GROMACS .gro file of C-alpha atoms in nm:
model
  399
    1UNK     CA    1  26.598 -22.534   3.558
    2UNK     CA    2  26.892 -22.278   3.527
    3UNK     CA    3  26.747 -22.139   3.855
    4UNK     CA    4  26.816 -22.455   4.044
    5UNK     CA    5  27.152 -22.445   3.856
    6UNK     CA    6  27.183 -22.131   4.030
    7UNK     CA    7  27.127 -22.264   4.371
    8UNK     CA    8  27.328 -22.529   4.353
    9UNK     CA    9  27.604 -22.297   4.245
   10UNK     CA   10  27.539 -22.091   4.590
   11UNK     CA   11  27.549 -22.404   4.749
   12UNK     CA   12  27.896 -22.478   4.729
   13UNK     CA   13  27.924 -22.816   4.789
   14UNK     CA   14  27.638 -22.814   5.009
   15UNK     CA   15  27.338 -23.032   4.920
   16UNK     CA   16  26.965 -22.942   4.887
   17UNK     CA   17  26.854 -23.180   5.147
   18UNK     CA   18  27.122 -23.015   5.437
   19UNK     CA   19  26.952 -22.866   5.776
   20UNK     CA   20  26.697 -22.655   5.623
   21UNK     CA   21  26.672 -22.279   5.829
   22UNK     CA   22  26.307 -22.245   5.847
   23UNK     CA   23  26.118 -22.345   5.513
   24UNK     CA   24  26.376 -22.264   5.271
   25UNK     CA   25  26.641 -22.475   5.169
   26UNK     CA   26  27.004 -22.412   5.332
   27UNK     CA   27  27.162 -22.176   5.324
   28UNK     CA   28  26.909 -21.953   5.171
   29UNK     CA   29  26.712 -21.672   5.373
   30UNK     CA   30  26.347 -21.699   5.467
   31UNK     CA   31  26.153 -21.371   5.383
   32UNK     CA   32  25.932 -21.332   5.710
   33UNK     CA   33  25.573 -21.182   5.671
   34UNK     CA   34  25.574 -20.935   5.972
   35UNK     CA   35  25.163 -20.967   6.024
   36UNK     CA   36  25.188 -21.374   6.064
   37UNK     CA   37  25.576 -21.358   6.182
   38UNK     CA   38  25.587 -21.660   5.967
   39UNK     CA   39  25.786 -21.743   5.602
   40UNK     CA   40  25.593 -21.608   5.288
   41UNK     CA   41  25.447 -21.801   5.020
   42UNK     CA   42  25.446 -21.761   4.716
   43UNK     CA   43  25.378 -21.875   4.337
   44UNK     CA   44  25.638 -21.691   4.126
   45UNK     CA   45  25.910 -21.460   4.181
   46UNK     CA   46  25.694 -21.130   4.119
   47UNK     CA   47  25.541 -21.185   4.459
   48UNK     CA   48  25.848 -21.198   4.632
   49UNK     CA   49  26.030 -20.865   4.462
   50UNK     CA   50  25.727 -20.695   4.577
   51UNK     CA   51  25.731 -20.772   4.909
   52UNK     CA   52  26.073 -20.741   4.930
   53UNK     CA   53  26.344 -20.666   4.668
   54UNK     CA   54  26.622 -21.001   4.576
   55UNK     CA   55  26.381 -21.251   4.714
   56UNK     CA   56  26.206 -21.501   4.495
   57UNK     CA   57  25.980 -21.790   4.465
   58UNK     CA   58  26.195 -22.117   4.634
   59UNK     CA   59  26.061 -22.482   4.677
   60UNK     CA   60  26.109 -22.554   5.027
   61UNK     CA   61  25.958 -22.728   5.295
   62UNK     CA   62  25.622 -22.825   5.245
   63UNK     CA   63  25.549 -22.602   4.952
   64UNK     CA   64  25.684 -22.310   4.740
   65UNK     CA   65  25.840 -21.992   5.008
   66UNK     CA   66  25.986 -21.629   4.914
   67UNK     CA   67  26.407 -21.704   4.965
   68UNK     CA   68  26.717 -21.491   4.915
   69UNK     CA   69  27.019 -21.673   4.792
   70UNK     CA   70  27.340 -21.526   4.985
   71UNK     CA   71  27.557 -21.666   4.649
   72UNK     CA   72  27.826 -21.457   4.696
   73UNK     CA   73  27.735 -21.205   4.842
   74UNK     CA   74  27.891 -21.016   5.195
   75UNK     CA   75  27.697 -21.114   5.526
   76UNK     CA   76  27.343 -20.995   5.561
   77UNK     CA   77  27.284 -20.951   5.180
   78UNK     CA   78  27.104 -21.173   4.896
   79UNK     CA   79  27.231 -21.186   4.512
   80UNK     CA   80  26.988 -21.014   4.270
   81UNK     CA   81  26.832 -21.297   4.008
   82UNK     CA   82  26.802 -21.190   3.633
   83UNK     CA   83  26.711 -21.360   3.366
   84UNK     CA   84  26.654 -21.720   3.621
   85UNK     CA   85  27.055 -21.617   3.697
   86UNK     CA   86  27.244 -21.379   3.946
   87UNK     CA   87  27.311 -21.084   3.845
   88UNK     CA   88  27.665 -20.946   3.788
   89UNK     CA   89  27.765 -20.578   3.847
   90UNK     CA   90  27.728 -20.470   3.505
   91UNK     CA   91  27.466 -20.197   3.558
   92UNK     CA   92  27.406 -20.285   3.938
   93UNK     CA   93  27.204 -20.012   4.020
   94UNK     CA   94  27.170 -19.836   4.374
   95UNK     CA   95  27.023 -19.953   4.644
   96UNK     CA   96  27.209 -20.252   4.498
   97UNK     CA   97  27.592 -20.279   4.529
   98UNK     CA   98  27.883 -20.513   4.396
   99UNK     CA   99  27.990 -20.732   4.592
  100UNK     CA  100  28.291 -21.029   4.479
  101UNK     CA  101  28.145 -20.973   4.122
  102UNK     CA  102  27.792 -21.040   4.205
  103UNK     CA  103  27.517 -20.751   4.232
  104UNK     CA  104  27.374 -20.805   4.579
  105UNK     CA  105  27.116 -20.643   4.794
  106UNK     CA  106  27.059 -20.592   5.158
  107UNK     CA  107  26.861 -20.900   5.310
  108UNK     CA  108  26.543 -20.861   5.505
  109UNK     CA  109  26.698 -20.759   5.849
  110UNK     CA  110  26.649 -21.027   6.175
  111UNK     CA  111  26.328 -20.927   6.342
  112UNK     CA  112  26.426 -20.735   6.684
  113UNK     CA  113  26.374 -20.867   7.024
  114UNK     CA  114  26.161 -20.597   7.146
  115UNK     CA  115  25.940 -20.555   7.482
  116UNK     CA  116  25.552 -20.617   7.319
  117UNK     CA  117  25.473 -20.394   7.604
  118UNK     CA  118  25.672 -20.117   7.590
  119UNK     CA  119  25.827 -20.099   7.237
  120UNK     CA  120  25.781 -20.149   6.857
  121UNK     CA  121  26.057 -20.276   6.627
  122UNK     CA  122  26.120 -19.991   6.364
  123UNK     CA  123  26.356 -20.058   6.063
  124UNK     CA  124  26.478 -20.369   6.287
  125UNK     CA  125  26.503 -20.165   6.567
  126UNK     CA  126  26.347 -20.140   6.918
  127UNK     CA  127  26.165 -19.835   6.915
  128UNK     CA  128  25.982 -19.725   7.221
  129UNK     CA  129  25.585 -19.625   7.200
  130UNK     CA  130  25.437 -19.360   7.237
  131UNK     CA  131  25.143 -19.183   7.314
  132UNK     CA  132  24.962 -18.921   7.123
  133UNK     CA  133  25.126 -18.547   7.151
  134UNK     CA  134  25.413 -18.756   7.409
  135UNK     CA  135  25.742 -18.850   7.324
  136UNK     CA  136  25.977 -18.828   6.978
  137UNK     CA  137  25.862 -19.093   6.732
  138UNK     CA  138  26.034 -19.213   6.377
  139UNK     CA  139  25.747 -19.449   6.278
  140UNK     CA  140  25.374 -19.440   6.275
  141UNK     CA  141  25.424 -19.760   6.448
  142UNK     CA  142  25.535 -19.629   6.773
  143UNK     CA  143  25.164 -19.409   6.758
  144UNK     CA  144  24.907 -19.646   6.947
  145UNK     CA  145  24.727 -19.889   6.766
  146UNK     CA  146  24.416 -19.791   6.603
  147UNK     CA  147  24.416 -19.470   6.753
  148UNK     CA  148  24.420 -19.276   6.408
  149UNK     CA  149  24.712 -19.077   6.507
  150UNK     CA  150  25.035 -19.051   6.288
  151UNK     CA  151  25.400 -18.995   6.367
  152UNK     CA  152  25.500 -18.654   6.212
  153UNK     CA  153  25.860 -18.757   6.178
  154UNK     CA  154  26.100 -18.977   5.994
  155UNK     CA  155  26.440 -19.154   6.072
  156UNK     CA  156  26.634 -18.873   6.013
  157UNK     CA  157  26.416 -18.576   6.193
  158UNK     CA  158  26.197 -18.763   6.468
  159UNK     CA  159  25.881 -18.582   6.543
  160UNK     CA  160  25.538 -18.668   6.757
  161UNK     CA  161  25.226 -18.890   6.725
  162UNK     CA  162  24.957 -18.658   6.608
  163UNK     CA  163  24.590 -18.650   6.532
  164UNK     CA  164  24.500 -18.613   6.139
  165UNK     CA  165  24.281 -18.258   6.089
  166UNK     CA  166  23.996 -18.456   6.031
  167UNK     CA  167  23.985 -18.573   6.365
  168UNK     CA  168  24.171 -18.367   6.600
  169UNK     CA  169  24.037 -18.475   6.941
  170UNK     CA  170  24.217 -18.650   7.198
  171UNK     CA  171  24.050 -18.883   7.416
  172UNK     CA  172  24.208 -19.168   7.591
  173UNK     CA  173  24.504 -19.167   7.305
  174UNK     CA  174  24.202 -19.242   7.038
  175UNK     CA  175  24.142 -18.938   6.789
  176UNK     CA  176  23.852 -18.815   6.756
  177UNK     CA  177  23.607 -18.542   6.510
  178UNK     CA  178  23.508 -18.230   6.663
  179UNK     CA  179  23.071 -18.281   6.677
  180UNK     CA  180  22.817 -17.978   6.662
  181UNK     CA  181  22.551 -17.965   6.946
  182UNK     CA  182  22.321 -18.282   6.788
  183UNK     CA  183  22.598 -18.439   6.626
  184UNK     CA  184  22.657 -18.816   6.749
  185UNK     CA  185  22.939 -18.793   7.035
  186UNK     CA  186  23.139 -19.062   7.252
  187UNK     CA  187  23.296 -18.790   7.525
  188UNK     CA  188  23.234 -18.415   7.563
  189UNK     CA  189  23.538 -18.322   7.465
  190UNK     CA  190  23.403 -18.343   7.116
  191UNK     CA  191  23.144 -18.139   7.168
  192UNK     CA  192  23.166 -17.764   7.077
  193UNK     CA  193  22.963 -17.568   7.323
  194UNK     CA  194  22.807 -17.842   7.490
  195UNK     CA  195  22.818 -18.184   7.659
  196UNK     CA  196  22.783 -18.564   7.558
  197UNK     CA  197  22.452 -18.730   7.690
  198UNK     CA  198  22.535 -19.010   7.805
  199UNK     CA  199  22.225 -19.206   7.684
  200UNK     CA  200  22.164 -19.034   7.373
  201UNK     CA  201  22.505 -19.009   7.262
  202UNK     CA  202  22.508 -18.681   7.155
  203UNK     CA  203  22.619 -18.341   7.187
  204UNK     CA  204  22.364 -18.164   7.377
  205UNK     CA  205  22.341 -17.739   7.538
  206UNK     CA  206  22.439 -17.741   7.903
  207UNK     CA  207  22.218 -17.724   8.201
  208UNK     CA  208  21.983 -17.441   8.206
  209UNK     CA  209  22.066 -17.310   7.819
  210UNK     CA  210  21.835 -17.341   7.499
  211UNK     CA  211  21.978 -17.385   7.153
  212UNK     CA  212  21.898 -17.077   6.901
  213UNK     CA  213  21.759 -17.084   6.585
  214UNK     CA  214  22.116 -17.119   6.489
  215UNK     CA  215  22.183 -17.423   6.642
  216UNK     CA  216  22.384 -17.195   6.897
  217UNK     CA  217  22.370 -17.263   7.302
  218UNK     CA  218  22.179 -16.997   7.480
  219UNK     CA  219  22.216 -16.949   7.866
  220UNK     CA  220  21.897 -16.894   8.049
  221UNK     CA  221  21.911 -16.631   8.318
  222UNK     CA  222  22.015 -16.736   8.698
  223UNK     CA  223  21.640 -16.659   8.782
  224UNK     CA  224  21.519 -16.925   8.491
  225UNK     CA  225  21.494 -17.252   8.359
  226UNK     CA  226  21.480 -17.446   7.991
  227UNK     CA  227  21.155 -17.609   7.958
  228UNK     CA  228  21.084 -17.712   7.622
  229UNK     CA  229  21.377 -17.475   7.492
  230UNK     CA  230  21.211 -17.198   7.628
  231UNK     CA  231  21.367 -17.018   7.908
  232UNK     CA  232  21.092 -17.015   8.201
  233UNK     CA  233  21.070 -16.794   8.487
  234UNK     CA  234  21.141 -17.045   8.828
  235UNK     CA  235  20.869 -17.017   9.088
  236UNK     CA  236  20.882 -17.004   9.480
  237UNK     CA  237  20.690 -17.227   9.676
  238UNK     CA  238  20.315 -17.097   9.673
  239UNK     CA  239  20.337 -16.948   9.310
  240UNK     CA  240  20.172 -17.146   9.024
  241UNK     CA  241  20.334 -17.339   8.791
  242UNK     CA  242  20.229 -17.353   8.461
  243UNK     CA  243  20.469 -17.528   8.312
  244UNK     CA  244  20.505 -17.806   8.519
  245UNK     CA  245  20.718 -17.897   8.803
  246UNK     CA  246  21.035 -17.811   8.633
  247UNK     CA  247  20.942 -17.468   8.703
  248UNK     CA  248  20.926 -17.529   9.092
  249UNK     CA  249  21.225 -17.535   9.334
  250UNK     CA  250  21.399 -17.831   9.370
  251UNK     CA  251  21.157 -18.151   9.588
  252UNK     CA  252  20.898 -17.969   9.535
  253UNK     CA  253  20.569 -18.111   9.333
  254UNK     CA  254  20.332 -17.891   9.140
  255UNK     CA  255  19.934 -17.902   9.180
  256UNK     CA  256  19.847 -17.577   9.009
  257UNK     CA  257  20.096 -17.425   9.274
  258UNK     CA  258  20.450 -17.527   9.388
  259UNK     CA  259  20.393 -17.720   9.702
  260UNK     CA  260  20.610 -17.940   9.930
  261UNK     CA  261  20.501 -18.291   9.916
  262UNK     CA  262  20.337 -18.490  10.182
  263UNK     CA  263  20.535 -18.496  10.469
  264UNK     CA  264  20.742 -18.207  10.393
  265UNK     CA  265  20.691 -17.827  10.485
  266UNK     CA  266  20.835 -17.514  10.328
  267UNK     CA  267  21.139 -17.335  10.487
  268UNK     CA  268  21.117 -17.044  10.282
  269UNK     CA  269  21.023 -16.968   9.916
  270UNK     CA  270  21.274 -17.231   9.759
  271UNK     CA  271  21.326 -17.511  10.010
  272UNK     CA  272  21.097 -17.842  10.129
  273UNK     CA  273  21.221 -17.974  10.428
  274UNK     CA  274  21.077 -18.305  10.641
  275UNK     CA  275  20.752 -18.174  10.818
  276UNK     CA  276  20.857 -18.181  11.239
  277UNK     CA  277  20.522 -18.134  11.430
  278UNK     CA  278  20.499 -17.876  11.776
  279UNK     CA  279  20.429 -17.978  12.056
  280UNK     CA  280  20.037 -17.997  12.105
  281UNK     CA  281  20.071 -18.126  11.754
  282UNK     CA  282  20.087 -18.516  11.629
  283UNK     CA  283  20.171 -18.652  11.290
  284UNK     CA  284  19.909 -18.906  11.150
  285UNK     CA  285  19.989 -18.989  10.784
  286UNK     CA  286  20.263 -18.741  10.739
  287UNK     CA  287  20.076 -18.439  10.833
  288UNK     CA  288  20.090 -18.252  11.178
  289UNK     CA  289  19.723 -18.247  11.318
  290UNK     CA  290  19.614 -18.058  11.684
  291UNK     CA  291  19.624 -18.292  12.017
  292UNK     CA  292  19.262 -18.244  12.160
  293UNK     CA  293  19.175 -18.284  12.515
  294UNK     CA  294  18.880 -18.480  12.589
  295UNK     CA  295  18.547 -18.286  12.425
  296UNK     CA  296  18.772 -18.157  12.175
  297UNK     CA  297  18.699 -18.084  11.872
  298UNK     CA  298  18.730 -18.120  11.530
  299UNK     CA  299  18.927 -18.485  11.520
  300UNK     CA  300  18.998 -18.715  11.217
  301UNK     CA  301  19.181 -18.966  11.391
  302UNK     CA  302  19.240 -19.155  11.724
  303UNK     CA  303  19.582 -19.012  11.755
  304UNK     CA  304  19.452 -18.660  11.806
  305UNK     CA  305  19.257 -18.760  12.130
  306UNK     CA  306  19.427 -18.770  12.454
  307UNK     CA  307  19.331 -18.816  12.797
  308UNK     CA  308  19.188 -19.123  12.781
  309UNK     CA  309  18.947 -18.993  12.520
  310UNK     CA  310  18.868 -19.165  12.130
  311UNK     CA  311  18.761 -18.933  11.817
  312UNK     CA  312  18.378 -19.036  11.785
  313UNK     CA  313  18.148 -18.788  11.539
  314UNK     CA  314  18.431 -18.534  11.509
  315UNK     CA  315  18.482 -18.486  11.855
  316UNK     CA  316  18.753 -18.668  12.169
  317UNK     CA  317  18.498 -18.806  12.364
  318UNK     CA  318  18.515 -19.006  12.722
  319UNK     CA  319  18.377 -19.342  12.728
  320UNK     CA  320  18.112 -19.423  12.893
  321UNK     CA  321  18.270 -19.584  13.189
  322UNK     CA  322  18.476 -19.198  13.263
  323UNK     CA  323  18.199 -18.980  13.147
  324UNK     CA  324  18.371 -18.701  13.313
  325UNK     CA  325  18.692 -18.454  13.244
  326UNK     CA  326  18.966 -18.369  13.533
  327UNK     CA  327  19.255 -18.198  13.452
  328UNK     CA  328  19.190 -18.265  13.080
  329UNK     CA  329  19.190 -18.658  13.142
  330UNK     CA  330  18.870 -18.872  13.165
  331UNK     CA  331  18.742 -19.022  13.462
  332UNK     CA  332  18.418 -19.128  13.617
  333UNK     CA  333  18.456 -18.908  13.967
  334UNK     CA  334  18.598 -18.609  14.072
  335UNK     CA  335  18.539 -18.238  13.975
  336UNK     CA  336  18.488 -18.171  13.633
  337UNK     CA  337  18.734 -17.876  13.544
  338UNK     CA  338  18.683 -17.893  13.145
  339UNK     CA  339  18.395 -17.891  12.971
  340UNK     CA  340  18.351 -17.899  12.536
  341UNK     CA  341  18.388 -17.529  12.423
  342UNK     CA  342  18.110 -17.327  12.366
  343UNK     CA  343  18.005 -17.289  12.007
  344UNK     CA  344  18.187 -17.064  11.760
  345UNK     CA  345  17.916 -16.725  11.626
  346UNK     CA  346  17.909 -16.573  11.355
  347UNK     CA  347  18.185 -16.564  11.041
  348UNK     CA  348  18.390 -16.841  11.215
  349UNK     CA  349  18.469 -17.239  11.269
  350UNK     CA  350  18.563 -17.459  11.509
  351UNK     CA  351  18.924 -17.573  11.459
  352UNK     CA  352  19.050 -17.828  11.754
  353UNK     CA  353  18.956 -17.601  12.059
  354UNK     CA  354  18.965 -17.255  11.901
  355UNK     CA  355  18.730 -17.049  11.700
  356UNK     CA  356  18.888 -16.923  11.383
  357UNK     CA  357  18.771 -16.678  11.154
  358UNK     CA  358  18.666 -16.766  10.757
  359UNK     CA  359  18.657 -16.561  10.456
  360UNK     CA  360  18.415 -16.294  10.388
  361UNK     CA  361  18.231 -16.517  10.160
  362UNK     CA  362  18.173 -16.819  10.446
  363UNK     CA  363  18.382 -17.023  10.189
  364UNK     CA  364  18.763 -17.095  10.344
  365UNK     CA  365  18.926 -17.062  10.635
  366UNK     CA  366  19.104 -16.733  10.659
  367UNK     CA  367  19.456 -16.830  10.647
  368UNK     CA  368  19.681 -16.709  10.332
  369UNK     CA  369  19.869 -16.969  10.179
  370UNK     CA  370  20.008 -16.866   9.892
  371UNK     CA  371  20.362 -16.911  10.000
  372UNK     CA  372  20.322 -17.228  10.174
  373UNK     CA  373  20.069 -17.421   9.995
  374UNK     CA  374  19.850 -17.739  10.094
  375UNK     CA  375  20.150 -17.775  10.332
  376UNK     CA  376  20.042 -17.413  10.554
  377UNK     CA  377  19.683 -17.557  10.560
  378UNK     CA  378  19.736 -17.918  10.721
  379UNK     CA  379  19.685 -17.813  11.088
  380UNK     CA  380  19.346 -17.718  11.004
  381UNK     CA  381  19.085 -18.003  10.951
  382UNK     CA  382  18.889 -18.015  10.722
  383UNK     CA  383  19.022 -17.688  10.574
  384UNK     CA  384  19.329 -17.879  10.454
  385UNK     CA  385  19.348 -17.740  10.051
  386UNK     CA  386  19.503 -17.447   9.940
  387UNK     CA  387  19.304 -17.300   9.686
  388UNK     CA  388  19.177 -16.949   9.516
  389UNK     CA  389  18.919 -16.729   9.661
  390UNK     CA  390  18.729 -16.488   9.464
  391UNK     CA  391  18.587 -16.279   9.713
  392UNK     CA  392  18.894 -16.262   9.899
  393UNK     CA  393  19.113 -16.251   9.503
  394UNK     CA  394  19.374 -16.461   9.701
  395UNK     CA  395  19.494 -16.805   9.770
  396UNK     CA  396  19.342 -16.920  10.157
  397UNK     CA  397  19.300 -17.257  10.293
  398UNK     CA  398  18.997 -17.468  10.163
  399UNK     CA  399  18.780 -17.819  10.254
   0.00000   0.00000   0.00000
């Protein structure tokens, strides 16, 4: 009861049910909430000296709202209630001052009209923001939001937005902890000594290291590679490869050796490069096979045959209707000018129209390939593997 008293003391003349100013009554002062920009509520005057000191617990429009009553008091101030009354200046304690007898305080200031997208009121203020390690800040609300960061400075020294010890990396103005190689990680910069795997999300060594017993990356030589966290010697083309492919030179596939895949040859001990076929050669099924001339031999496919001639029993041979061979084409008159080859003797095989020699042991075709693989032994039907010889202790093409 006194407090209404009160009010109607500040009023002045002026009645309760005047213009109200937001949901208190006239001519008292709404206290604004800053998170819902909208006037407090409230149930007794505790709430409202806690959120903000002279304000108390008003009926107002549509329900019970934190007000400051002016009374007396200069522009931009509220009177101090004690006791349900205003306070006078006996014992009107700083931050409070007297003003025309009455103890007053200063009233919640009028929200600035700042820029949302390039500032931040500050002590009713526009403030500009700013980013982390950028710019002079007064506030931690100029720091960006949710970024963890903190302004290191005050009203009367400004400083910068800075990331707290705890999590001292910047990425993309959010701070962030320092991680240990298997430590969960969101960017590499977190990551001491290694990178941030992008599908296991954390820190892992970088390419072609090993982590120690310590937990420590550990560079493999330029002549190895990390397989299992073991640093393996790399193999040419030709070498076996006992630990798998990763051990081969890049394209390549591993079969026991490090070979160039179908299709592909070697060009040199580290490279596979798209087979291209000479010029008595053809390429059936990505390999490069001999051309034969009619009564050649030994032919896999229909391709190999020229001169009219198809690949029956192993060998290019004229139908019956051009029985014959002139100038390596078939025909049914005319002088014959090539005939099949003779027979290969002794320790060697026919191979298209040539007689090549085999191991000493009858088994495979004596042609080395450790350095080229299956790939060096695909012009040579039906010796086409590349595999080990014991007689010979070395790697020579194979059926």
């Amino acid at each position: 009861m006194r407090l209404m008293q009160a009010l109607c003391l500040v009023v002045l003349g002026f009645s309760l049910s005047a213009a109200l100013t937001g949901k208190c009554p006239s001519p008292m002062m709404d206290l604004i909430d800053t998170a819902t920009k909208m006037t407090m509520t409230c149930t007794d005057d505790a709430e409202c000296e806690a959120a903000f000191p002279g304000y108390v617990c008003a009926p107002g429009t549509g329900g019970s709202f934190c007000c400051g009553a002016p009374g007396s008091c200069n522009a931009n101030f509220v009177a101090i209630f004690e006791d349900d009354d205003f306070k006078d200046c006996t014992d009107c304690a700083a931050p409070a001052e007297c003003q025309n007898e009455m103890c007053c305080t200063a009233a919640q200031p009028a929200e600035a009209d700042c820029d949302a997208a390039t500032e931040v009121e500050v002590a009713g203020e526009c403030q500009p923001k700013v980013d982390i390690d950028a710019g002079a800040c007064m506030d931690n609300a100029q720091c960006p939001p949710g970024s963890g960061a903190t302004c290191s400075g005050d009203m009367a020294a400004p400083g910068t937005c800075k990331c707290p010890d705890a999590m001292p990396v910047k990425v993309n103005d959010i701070c962030m902890a320092k991680a240990t190689i298997g430590d969960p990680c969101l960017d590499t910069a977190q990551c001491e000594g290694g990178t941030c795997s992008p599908t296991t999300k954390k820190c892992e060594c970088p390419p072609n290291n090993i982590k120690d017993a310590a937990g420590a990356c550990v560079a493999c030589a330029a002549t190895e590679v990390p397989i299992n966290n073991v640093c393996e010697k790399m193999k040419n083309l030709g070498e076996t490869c006992p630990k798998g492919v990763a051990q081969c030179p890049a394209g390549a596939t591993c079969n026991r050796f490090c070979l160039c895949p179908a299709g592909f040859q070697a060009n040199g001990p580290k490279e596979c490069i798209i087979a291209t076929c000479n010029t008595n050669e053809v390429k059936v099924n990505d390999q490069c096979l001999p051309v034969l001339s009619p009564n050649g031999f030994l032919c896999y496919y229909q391709e190999q045959c020229s001169g009219g001639s198809t690949c029956v029993d192993f060998m290019c041979t004229c139908p019956a209707a051009a029985p014959t061979v002139v100038n390596n084409a078939c025909t049914g008159t005319g002088v014959v000018t090539s005939t099949a080859a003779p027979m290969c003797t002794g320790n060697t095989v026919r191979i298209g129209t040539q007689c090549m020699a085999k191991t000493t042991d009858g088994a495979c075709l004596n042609v080395n390939c450790l350095l080229t693989g299956n790939a060096g032994c695909a012009n040579y039907p039906p010796y086409q593997k590349c595999g080990y010889n014991a007689a010979e202790r070395n790697y020579f093409c194979c059926p």
